[in-house]
PDB file of C-alpha atoms in Angstrom:
ATOM      1  CA  MET N   1      49.513 -89.597  44.278  1.00  0.00           C
ATOM      2  CA  CYS N   2      51.840 -87.636  42.053  1.00  0.00           C
ATOM      3  CA  ALA N   3      51.835 -83.933  41.448  1.00  0.00           C
ATOM      4  CA  MET N   4      50.461 -82.668  38.176  1.00  0.00           C
ATOM      5  CA  ASP N   5      53.106 -81.923  35.571  1.00  0.00           C
ATOM      6  CA  ARG N   6      52.885 -78.149  35.236  1.00  0.00           C
ATOM      7  CA  SER N   7      54.816 -78.184  31.970  1.00  0.00           C
ATOM      8  CA  GLN N   8      51.677 -79.490  30.270  1.00  0.00           C
ATOM      9  CA  ILE N   9      49.501 -76.592  31.450  1.00  0.00           C
ATOM     10  CA  MET N  10      49.237 -73.784  28.920  1.00  0.00           C
ATOM     11  CA  VAL N  11      49.268 -70.374  30.537  1.00  0.00           C
ATOM     12  CA  TYR N  12      48.571 -67.338  28.411  1.00  0.00           C
ATOM     13  CA  SER N  13      49.417 -63.804  29.368  1.00  0.00           C
ATOM     14  CA  GLN N  14      46.689 -61.220  28.951  1.00  0.00           C
ATOM     15  CA  SER N  15      48.559 -59.676  26.009  1.00  0.00           C
ATOM     16  CA  GLU N  16      48.660 -63.092  24.266  1.00  0.00           C
ATOM     17  CA  ILE N  17      44.926 -63.493  24.819  1.00  0.00           C
ATOM     18  CA  ILE N  18      44.307 -60.009  23.439  1.00  0.00           C
ATOM     19  CA  ASN N  19      46.405 -60.805  20.343  1.00  0.00           C
ATOM     20  CA  HIS N  20      44.368 -63.972  19.739  1.00  0.00           C
ATOM     21  CA  LEU N  21      41.159 -62.035  20.286  1.00  0.00           C
ATOM     22  CA  GLU N  22      42.230 -59.329  17.814  1.00  0.00           C
ATOM     23  CA  ASP N  23      43.119 -61.998  15.240  1.00  0.00           C
ATOM     24  CA  LEU N  24      39.717 -63.618  15.674  1.00  0.00           C
ATOM     25  CA  LEU N  25      37.770 -60.362  15.507  1.00  0.00           C
ATOM     26  CA  SER N  26      39.718 -58.914  12.580  1.00  0.00           C
ATOM     27  CA  ILE N  27      38.082 -61.444  10.260  1.00  0.00           C
ATOM     28  CA  SER N  28      34.634 -60.253  11.318  1.00  0.00           C
ATOM     29  CA  SER N  29      32.795 -57.641   9.310  1.00  0.00           C
ATOM     30  CA  SER N  30      30.845 -56.492  12.354  1.00  0.00           C
ATOM     31  CA  GLN N  31      30.953 -52.919  13.577  1.00  0.00           C
ATOM     32  CA  SER N  32      32.234 -53.500  17.079  1.00  0.00           C
ATOM     33  CA  PHE N  33      34.722 -52.828  19.804  1.00  0.00           C
ATOM     34  CA  VAL N  34      35.941 -54.850  22.779  1.00  0.00           C
ATOM     35  CA  ARG N  35      36.811 -53.654  26.264  1.00  0.00           C
ATOM     36  CA  ASP N  36      38.438 -55.570  29.081  1.00  0.00           C
ATOM     37  CA  ALA N  37      36.953 -55.936  32.577  1.00  0.00           C
ATOM     38  CA  GLN N  38      38.765 -52.754  33.671  1.00  0.00           C
ATOM     39  CA  GLY N  39      37.123 -50.741  30.887  1.00  0.00           C
ATOM     40  CA  GLU N  40      40.208 -50.438  28.684  1.00  0.00           C
ATOM     41  CA  LEU N  41      39.608 -50.469  24.943  1.00  0.00           C
ATOM     42  CA  ILE N  42      41.181 -53.646  23.546  1.00  0.00           C
ATOM     43  CA  TYR N  43      39.934 -53.748  19.982  1.00  0.00           C
ATOM     44  CA  LEU N  44      38.199 -51.365  17.580  1.00  0.00           C
ATOM     45  CA  SER N  45      36.999 -52.904  14.316  1.00  0.00           C
ATOM     46  CA  PRO N  46      37.766 -51.143  11.022  1.00  0.00           C
ATOM     47  CA  PRO N  47      34.069 -51.267   9.970  1.00  0.00           C
ATOM     48  CA  PHE N  48      33.155 -49.500  13.235  1.00  0.00           C
ATOM     49  CA  GLU N  49      35.778 -46.827  12.621  1.00  0.00           C
ATOM     50  CA  ARG N  50      34.614 -46.276   9.029  1.00  0.00           C
ATOM     51  CA  THR N  51      30.868 -46.485   9.430  1.00  0.00           C
ATOM     52  CA  VAL N  52      29.981 -45.441  12.972  1.00  0.00           C
ATOM     53  CA  LEU N  53      32.839 -43.154  14.015  1.00  0.00           C
ATOM     54  CA  ASN N  54      33.065 -41.724  10.499  1.00  0.00           C
ATOM     55  CA  GLY N  55      36.188 -39.676  11.235  1.00  0.00           C
ATOM     56  CA  ASN N  56      35.261 -38.737  14.812  1.00  0.00           C
ATOM     57  CA  GLU N  57      37.300 -39.597  17.889  1.00  0.00           C
ATOM     58  CA  LEU N  58      35.715 -42.356  20.011  1.00  0.00           C
ATOM     59  CA  ASN N  59      35.260 -40.117  23.074  1.00  0.00           C
ATOM     60  CA  ILE N  60      33.644 -37.329  21.006  1.00  0.00           C
ATOM     61  CA  TRP N  61      31.357 -39.830  19.286  1.00  0.00           C
ATOM     62  CA  PHE N  62      30.390 -41.433  22.615  1.00  0.00           C
ATOM     63  CA  SER N  63      29.668 -38.043  24.214  1.00  0.00           C
ATOM     64  CA  SER N  64      27.114 -37.404  21.442  1.00  0.00           C
ATOM     65  CA  ILE N  65      24.922 -40.162  22.923  1.00  0.00           C
ATOM     66  CA  PRO N  66      22.466 -38.818  25.534  1.00  0.00           C
ATOM     67  CA  VAL N  67      23.781 -39.088  29.114  1.00  0.00           C
ATOM     68  CA  ASN N  68      20.980 -41.338  30.374  1.00  0.00           C
ATOM     69  CA  VAL N  69      21.609 -43.778  27.510  1.00  0.00           C
ATOM     70  CA  ARG N  70      25.382 -43.768  28.202  1.00  0.00           C
ATOM     71  CA  VAL N  71      24.673 -44.663  31.840  1.00  0.00           C
ATOM     72  CA  ASP N  72      22.407 -47.521  30.715  1.00  0.00           C
ATOM     73  CA  LEU N  73      25.105 -48.768  28.314  1.00  0.00           C
ATOM     74  CA  PHE N  74      27.761 -48.803  31.047  1.00  0.00           C
ATOM     75  CA  ASN N  75      25.363 -50.548  33.446  1.00  0.00           C
ATOM     76  CA  ALA N  76      24.745 -53.178  30.775  1.00  0.00           C
ATOM     77  CA  GLU N  77      28.499 -53.635  30.405  1.00  0.00           C
ATOM     78  CA  LEU N  78      28.894 -54.180  34.164  1.00  0.00           C
ATOM     79  CA  ASN N  79      25.922 -56.534  34.284  1.00  0.00           C
ATOM     80  CA  SER N  80      27.355 -58.493  31.340  1.00  0.00           C
ATOM     81  CA  LEU N  81      30.587 -59.004  33.253  1.00  0.00           C
ATOM     82  CA  SER N  82      28.470 -60.287  36.166  1.00  0.00           C
ATOM     83  CA  GLY N  83      26.975 -62.998  33.973  1.00  0.00           C
ATOM     84  CA  MET N  84      23.756 -61.277  33.000  1.00  0.00           C
ATOM     85  CA  GLY N  85      22.856 -60.383  29.459  1.00  0.00           C
ATOM     86  CA  PRO N  86      23.348 -59.981  26.569  1.00  0.00           C
ATOM     87  CA  PHE N  87      21.703 -56.571  26.364  1.00  0.00           C
ATOM     88  CA  VAL N  88      20.199 -54.871  23.317  1.00  0.00           C
ATOM     89  CA  PHE N  89      19.519 -51.140  23.001  1.00  0.00           C
ATOM     90  CA  LYS N  90      17.441 -49.919  20.071  1.00  0.00           C
ATOM     91  CA  ASN N  91      17.123 -46.447  18.567  1.00  0.00           C
ATOM     92  CA  VAL N  92      20.323 -45.077  20.107  1.00  0.00           C
ATOM     93  CA  LYS N  93      21.026 -41.665  18.578  1.00  0.00           C
ATOM     94  CA  SER N  94      24.610 -40.630  17.942  1.00  0.00           C
ATOM     95  CA  ILE N  95      26.382 -38.368  15.477  1.00  0.00           C
ATOM     96  CA  GLY N  96      24.465 -38.666  12.241  1.00  0.00           C
ATOM     97  CA  CYS N  97      23.059 -42.148  12.793  1.00  0.00           C
ATOM     98  CA  LEU N  98      20.545 -44.276  14.628  1.00  0.00           C
ATOM     99  CA  LEU N  99      21.899 -47.502  16.125  1.00  0.00           C
ATOM    100  CA  THR N 100      20.966 -50.776  17.726  1.00  0.00           C
ATOM    101  CA  ILE N 101      23.691 -51.790  20.193  1.00  0.00           C
ATOM    102  CA  LEU N 102      24.327 -55.321  21.471  1.00  0.00           C
ATOM    103  CA  ILE N 103      26.481 -55.638  24.604  1.00  0.00           C
ATOM    104  CA  GLU N 104      27.683 -59.084  25.648  1.00  0.00           C
ATOM    105  CA  CYS N 105      30.390 -60.699  27.723  1.00  0.00           C
ATOM    106  CA  ILE N 106      32.884 -62.967  25.999  1.00  0.00           C
ATOM    107  CA  SER N 107      35.404 -65.118  27.811  1.00  0.00           C
ATOM    108  CA  VAL N 108      38.753 -66.228  26.432  1.00  0.00           C
ATOM    109  CA  ASN N 109      40.760 -68.614  28.634  1.00  0.00           C
ATOM    110  CA  ASN N 110      38.737 -67.471  31.652  1.00  0.00           C
ATOM    111  CA  VAL N 111      39.492 -63.797  30.959  1.00  0.00           C
ATOM    112  CA  LYS N 112      36.328 -61.724  30.527  1.00  0.00           C
ATOM    113  CA  PHE N 113      35.846 -59.062  27.888  1.00  0.00           C
ATOM    114  CA  VAL N 114      32.812 -57.082  26.804  1.00  0.00           C
ATOM    115  CA  ARG N 115      31.952 -56.825  23.139  1.00  0.00           C
ATOM    116  CA  TRP N 116      29.803 -53.977  21.860  1.00  0.00           C
ATOM    117  CA  VAL N 117      28.294 -54.627  18.415  1.00  0.00           C
ATOM    118  CA  PHE N 118      26.608 -51.842  16.448  1.00  0.00           C
ATOM    119  CA  PHE N 119      23.902 -52.147  13.815  1.00  0.00           C
ATOM    120  CA  LEU N 120      22.970 -49.102  11.758  1.00  0.00           C
ATOM    121  CA  GLU N 121      19.245 -48.532  11.468  1.00  0.00           C
ATOM    122  CA  SER N 122      17.991 -47.105   8.209  1.00  0.00           C
ATOM    123  CA  THR N 123      16.480 -43.682   8.748  1.00  0.00           C
ATOM    124  CA  ASN N 124      15.864 -42.650   5.160  1.00  0.00           C
ATOM    125  CA  PHE N 125      14.436 -44.311   2.131  1.00  0.00           C
ATOM    126  CA  LEU N 126      16.163 -44.599  -1.190  1.00  0.00           C
ATOM    127  CA  SER N 127      14.968 -42.002  -3.639  1.00  0.00           C
ATOM    128  CA  LEU N 128      13.702 -43.193  -6.956  1.00  0.00           C
ATOM    129  CA  GLY N 129      15.916 -42.457  -9.915  1.00  0.00           C
ATOM    130  CA  ASP N 130      14.568 -40.195 -12.659  1.00  0.00           C
ATOM    131  CA  GLU N 131      13.627 -43.087 -14.936  1.00  0.00           C
ATOM    132  CA  TYR N 132      11.681 -44.804 -12.145  1.00  0.00           C
ATOM    133  CA  PHE N 133       9.959 -41.560 -11.220  1.00  0.00           C
ATOM    134  CA  ARG N 134       8.918 -40.956 -14.840  1.00  0.00           C
ATOM    135  CA  ALA N 135       7.631 -44.533 -15.121  1.00  0.00           C
ATOM    136  CA  SER N 136       5.660 -44.055 -11.909  1.00  0.00           C
ATOM    137  CA  VAL N 137       4.072 -40.863 -13.279  1.00  0.00           C
ATOM    138  CA  GLU N 138       3.158 -42.610 -16.540  1.00  0.00           C
ATOM    139  CA  ILE N 139       1.573 -45.512 -14.677  1.00  0.00           C
ATOM    140  CA  ASP N 140      -0.399 -43.039 -12.548  1.00  0.00           C
ATOM    141  CA  ASP N 141      -1.567 -41.294 -15.754  1.00  0.00           C
ATOM    142  CA  ILE N 142      -2.633 -44.590 -17.310  1.00  0.00           C
ATOM    143  CA  PHE N 143      -4.702 -45.495 -14.279  1.00  0.00           C
ATOM    144  CA  CYS N 144      -5.935 -41.917 -13.745  1.00  0.00           C
ATOM    145  CA  MET N 145      -4.379 -41.843 -10.282  1.00  0.00           C
ATOM    146  CA  ARG N 146      -2.682 -38.490 -10.669  1.00  0.00           C
ATOM    147  CA  LYS N 147      -4.730 -35.320 -10.626  1.00  0.00           C
ATOM    148  CA  ILE N 148      -3.874 -32.919 -13.425  1.00  0.00           C
TER     149      ILE N 148
END
């Protein structure tokens, strides 16, 4: 029996894996960030910075989430790394927005990372423009729906 030729085995350093992961995620339009198994921030997507952070520092933004929800989010992250999940949290309130948060474990070359993906929930309706409002009033008048 001969020993396996180690020159054929590809070994990636963690920084090489992170670079590949950043390249892969940079093409995504999702509002997300990625942390490694030690809790270090590895990647922060530009859409997340623009839309969710909206000029705030990450730690200030995160501290705006209620403490009990933050604890649940971190527990979900740990459970994801343990092979459970993914986890979805709805109606998470943060600075100026309401979010749904997906937390899942991703593995690249047997190195585990946790991806947090954020979906903005609509909290207000679009207002009708003046011309649509006037048309609505006229229709109400035609059908005698509006009281004068």
